[in-house]
PQR file with spaces between the fields and no chain letter, atoms N, CA, C, O and H, PARSE charges and radii, in Angstrom:
ATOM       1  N    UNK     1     -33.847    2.449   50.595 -0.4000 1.5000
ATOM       2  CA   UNK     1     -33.446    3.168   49.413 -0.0000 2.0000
ATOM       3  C    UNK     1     -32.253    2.525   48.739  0.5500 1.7000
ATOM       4  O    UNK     1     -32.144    2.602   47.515 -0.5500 1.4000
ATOM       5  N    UNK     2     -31.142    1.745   49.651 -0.4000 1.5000
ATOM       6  CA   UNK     2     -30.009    1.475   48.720 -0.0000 2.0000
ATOM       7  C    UNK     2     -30.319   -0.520   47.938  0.5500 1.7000
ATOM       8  O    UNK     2     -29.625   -1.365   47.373 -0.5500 1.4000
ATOM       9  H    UNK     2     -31.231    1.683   50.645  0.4000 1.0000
ATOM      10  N    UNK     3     -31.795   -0.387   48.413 -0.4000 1.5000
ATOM      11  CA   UNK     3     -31.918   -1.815   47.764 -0.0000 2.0000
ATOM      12  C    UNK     3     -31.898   -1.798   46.298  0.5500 1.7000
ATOM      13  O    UNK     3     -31.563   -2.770   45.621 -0.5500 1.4000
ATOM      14  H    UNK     3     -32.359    0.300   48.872  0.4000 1.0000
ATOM      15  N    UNK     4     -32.349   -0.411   45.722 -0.4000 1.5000
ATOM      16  CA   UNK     4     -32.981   -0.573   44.324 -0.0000 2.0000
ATOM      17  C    UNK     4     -31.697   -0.766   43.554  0.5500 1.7000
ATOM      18  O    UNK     4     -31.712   -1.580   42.630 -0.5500 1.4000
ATOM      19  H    UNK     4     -32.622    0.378   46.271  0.4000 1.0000
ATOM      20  N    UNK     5     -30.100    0.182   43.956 -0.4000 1.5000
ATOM      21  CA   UNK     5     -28.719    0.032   43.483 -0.0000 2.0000
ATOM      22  C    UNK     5     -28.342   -1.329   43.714  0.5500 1.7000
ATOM      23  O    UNK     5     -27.465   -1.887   43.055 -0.5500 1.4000
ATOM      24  H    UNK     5     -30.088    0.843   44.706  0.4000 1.0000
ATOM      25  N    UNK     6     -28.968   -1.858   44.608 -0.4000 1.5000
ATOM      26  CA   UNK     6     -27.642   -3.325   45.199 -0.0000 2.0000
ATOM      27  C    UNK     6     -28.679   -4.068   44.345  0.5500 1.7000
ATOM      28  O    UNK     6     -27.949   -4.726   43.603 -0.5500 1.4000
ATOM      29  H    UNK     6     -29.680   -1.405   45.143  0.4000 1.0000
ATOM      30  N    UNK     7     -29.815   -4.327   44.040 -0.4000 1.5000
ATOM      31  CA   UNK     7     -30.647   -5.540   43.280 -0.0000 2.0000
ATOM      32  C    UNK     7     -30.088   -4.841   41.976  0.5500 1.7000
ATOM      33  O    UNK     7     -29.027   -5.453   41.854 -0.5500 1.4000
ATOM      34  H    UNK     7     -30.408   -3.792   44.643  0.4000 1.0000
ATOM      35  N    UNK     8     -30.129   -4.043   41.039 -0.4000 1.5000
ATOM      36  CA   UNK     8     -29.585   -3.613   40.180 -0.0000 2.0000
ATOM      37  C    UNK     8     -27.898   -4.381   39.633  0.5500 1.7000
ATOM      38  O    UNK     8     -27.575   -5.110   38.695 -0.5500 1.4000
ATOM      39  H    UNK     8     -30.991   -3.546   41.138  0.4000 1.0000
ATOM      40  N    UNK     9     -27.182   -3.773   40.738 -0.4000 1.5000
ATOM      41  CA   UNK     9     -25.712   -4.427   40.740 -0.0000 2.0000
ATOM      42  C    UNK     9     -26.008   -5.976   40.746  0.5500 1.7000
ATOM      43  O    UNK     9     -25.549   -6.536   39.750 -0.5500 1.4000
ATOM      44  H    UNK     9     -27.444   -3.181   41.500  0.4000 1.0000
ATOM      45  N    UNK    10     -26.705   -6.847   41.680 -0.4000 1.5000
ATOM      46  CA   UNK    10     -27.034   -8.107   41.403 -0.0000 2.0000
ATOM      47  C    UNK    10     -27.304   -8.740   40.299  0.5500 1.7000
ATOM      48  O    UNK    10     -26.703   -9.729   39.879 -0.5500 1.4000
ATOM      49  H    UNK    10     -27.079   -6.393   42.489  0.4000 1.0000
ATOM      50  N    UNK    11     -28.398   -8.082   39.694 -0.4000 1.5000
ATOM      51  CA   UNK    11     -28.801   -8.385   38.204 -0.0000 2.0000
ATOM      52  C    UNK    11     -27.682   -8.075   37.474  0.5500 1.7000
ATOM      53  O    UNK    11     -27.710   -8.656   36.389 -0.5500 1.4000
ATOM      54  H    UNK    11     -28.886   -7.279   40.035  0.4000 1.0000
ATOM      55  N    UNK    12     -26.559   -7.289   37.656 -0.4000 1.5000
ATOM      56  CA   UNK    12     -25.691   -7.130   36.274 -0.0000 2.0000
ATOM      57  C    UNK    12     -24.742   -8.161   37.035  0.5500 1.7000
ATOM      58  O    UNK    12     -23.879   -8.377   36.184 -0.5500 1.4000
ATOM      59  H    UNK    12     -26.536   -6.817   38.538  0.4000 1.0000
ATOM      60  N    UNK    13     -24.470   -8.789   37.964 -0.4000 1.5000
ATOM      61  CA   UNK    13     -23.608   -9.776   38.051 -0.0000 2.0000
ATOM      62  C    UNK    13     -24.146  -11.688   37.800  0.5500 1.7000
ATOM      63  O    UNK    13     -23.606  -12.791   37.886 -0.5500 1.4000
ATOM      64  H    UNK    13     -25.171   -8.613   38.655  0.4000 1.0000
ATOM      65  N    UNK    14     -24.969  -11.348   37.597 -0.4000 1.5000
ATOM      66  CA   UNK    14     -25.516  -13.120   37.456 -0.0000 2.0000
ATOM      67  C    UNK    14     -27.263  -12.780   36.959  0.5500 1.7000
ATOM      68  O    UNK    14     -27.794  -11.764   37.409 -0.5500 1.4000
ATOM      69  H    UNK    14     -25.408  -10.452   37.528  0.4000 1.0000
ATOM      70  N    UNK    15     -27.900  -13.532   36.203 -0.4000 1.5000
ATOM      71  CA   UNK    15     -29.159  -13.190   35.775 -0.0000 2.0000
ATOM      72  C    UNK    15     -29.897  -14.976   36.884  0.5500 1.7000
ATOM      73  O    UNK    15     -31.105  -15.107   37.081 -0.5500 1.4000
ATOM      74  H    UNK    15     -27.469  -14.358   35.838  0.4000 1.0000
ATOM      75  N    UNK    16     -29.109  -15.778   37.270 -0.4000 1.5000
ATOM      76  CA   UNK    16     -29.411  -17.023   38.036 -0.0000 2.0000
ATOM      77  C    UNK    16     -30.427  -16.454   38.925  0.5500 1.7000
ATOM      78  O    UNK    16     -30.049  -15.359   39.342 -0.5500 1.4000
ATOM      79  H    UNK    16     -28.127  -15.671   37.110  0.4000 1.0000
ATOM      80  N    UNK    17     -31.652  -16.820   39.396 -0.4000 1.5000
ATOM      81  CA   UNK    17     -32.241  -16.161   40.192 -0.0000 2.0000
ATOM      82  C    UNK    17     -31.763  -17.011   41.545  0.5500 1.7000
ATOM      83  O    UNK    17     -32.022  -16.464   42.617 -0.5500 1.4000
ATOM      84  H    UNK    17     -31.959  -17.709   39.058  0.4000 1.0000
ATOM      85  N    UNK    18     -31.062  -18.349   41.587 -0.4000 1.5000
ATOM      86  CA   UNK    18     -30.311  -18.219   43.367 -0.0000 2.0000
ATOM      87  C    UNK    18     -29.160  -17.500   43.702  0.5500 1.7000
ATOM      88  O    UNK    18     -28.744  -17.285   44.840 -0.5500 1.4000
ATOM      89  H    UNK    18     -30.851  -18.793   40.716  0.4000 1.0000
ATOM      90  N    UNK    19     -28.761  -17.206   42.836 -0.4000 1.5000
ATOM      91  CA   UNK    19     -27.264  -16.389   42.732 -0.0000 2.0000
ATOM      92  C    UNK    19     -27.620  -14.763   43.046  0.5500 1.7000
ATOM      93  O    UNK    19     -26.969  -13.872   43.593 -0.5500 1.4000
ATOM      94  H    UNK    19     -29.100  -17.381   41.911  0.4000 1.0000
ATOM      95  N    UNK    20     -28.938  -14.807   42.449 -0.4000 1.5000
ATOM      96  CA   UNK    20     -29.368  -13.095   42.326 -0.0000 2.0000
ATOM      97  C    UNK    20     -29.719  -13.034   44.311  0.5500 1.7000
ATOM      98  O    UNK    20     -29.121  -12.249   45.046 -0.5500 1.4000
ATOM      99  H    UNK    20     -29.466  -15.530   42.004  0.4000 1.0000
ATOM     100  N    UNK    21     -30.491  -13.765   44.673 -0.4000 1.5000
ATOM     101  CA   UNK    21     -30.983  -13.989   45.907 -0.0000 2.0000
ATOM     102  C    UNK    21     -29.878  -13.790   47.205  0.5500 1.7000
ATOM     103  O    UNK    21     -29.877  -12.909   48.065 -0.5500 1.4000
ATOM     104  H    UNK    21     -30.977  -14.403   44.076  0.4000 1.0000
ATOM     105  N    UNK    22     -28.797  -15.118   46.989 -0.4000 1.5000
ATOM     106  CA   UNK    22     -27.558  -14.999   47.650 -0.0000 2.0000
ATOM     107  C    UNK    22     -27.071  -13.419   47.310  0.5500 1.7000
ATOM     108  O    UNK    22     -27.338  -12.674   48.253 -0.5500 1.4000
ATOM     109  H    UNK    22     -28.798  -15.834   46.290  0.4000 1.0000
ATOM     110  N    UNK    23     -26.642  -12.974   46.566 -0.4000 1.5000
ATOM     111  CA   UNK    23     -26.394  -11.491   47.038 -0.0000 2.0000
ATOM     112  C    UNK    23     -27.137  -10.326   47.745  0.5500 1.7000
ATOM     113  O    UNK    23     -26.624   -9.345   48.284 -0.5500 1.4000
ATOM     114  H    UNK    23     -26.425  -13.579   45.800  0.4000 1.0000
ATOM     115  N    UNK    24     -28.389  -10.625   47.636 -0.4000 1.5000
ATOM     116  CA   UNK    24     -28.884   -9.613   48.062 -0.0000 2.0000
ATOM     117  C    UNK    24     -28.865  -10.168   49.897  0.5500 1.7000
ATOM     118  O    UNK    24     -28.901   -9.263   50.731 -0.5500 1.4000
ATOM     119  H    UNK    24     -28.805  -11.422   47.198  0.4000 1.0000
ATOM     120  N    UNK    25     -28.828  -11.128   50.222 -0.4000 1.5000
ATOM     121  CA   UNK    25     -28.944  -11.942   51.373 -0.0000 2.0000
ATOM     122  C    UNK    25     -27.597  -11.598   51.795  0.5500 1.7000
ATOM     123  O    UNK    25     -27.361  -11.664   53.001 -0.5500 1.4000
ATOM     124  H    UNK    25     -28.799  -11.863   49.545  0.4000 1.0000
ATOM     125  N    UNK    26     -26.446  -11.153   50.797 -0.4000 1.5000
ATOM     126  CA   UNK    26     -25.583  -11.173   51.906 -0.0000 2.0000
ATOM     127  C    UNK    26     -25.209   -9.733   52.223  0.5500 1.7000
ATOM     128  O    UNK    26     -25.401   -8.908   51.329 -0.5500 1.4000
ATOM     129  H    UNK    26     -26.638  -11.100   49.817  0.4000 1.0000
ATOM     130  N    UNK    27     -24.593   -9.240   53.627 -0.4000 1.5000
ATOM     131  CA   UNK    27     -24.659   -7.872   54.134 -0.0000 2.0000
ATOM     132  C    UNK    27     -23.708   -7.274   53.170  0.5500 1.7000
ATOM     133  O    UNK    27     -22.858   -8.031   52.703 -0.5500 1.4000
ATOM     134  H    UNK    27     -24.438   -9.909   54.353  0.4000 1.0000
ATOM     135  N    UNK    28     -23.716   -6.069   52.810 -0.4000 1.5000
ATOM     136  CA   UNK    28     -22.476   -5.521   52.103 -0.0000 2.0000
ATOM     137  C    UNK    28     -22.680   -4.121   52.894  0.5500 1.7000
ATOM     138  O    UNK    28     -23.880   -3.855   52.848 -0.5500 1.4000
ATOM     139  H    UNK    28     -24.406   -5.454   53.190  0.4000 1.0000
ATOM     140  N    UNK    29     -21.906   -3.046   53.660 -0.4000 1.5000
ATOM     141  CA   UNK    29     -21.619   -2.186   54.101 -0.0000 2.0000
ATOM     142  C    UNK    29     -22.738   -2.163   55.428  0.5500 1.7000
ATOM     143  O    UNK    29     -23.418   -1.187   55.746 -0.5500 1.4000
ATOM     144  H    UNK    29     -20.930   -3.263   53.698  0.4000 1.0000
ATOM     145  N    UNK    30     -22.736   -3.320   56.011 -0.4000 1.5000
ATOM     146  CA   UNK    30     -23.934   -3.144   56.826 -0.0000 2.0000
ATOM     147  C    UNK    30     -25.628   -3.008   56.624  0.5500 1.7000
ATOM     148  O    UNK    30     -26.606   -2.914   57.365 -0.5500 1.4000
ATOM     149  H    UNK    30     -22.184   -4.112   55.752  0.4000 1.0000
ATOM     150  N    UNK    31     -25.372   -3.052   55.218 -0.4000 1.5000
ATOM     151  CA   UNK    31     -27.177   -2.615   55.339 -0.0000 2.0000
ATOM     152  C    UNK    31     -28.072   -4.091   55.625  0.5500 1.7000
ATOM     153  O    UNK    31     -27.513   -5.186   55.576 -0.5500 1.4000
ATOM     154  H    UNK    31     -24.577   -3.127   54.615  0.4000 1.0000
ATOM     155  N    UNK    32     -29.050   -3.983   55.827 -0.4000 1.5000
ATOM     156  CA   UNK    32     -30.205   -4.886   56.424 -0.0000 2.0000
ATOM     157  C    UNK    32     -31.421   -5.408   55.343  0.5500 1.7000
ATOM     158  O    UNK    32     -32.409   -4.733   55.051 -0.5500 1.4000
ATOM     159  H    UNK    32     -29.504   -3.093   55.867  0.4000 1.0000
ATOM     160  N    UNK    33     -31.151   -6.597   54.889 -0.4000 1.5000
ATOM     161  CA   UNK    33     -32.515   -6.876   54.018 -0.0000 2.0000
ATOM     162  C    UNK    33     -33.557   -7.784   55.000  0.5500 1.7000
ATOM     163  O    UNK    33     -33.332   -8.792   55.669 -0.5500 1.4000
ATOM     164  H    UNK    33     -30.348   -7.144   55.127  0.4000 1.0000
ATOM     165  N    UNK    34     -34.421   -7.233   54.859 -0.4000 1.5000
ATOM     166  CA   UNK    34     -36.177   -8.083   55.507 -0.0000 2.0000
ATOM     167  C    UNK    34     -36.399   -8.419   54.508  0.5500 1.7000
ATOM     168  O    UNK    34     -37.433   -9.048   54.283 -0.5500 1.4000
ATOM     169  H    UNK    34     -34.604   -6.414   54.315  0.4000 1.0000
């Protein structure tokens, strides 16, 4: 559930799609991306 906020926040920080990637790849409050 908190992917749809954190890809959201991603997209408003960089539209780069490796930049978009690297964030979601990296942990922020513990949560877990597969």
């Amino acid at each position: 559930e908190a992917i749809v906020p954190k890809l959201m926040w991603a997209l408003g920080q960089s539209s780069d799609l490796p930049v978009v990637k690297r964030i979601m790849e990296t942990p922020i409050a513990d949560d877990v991306v597969l």
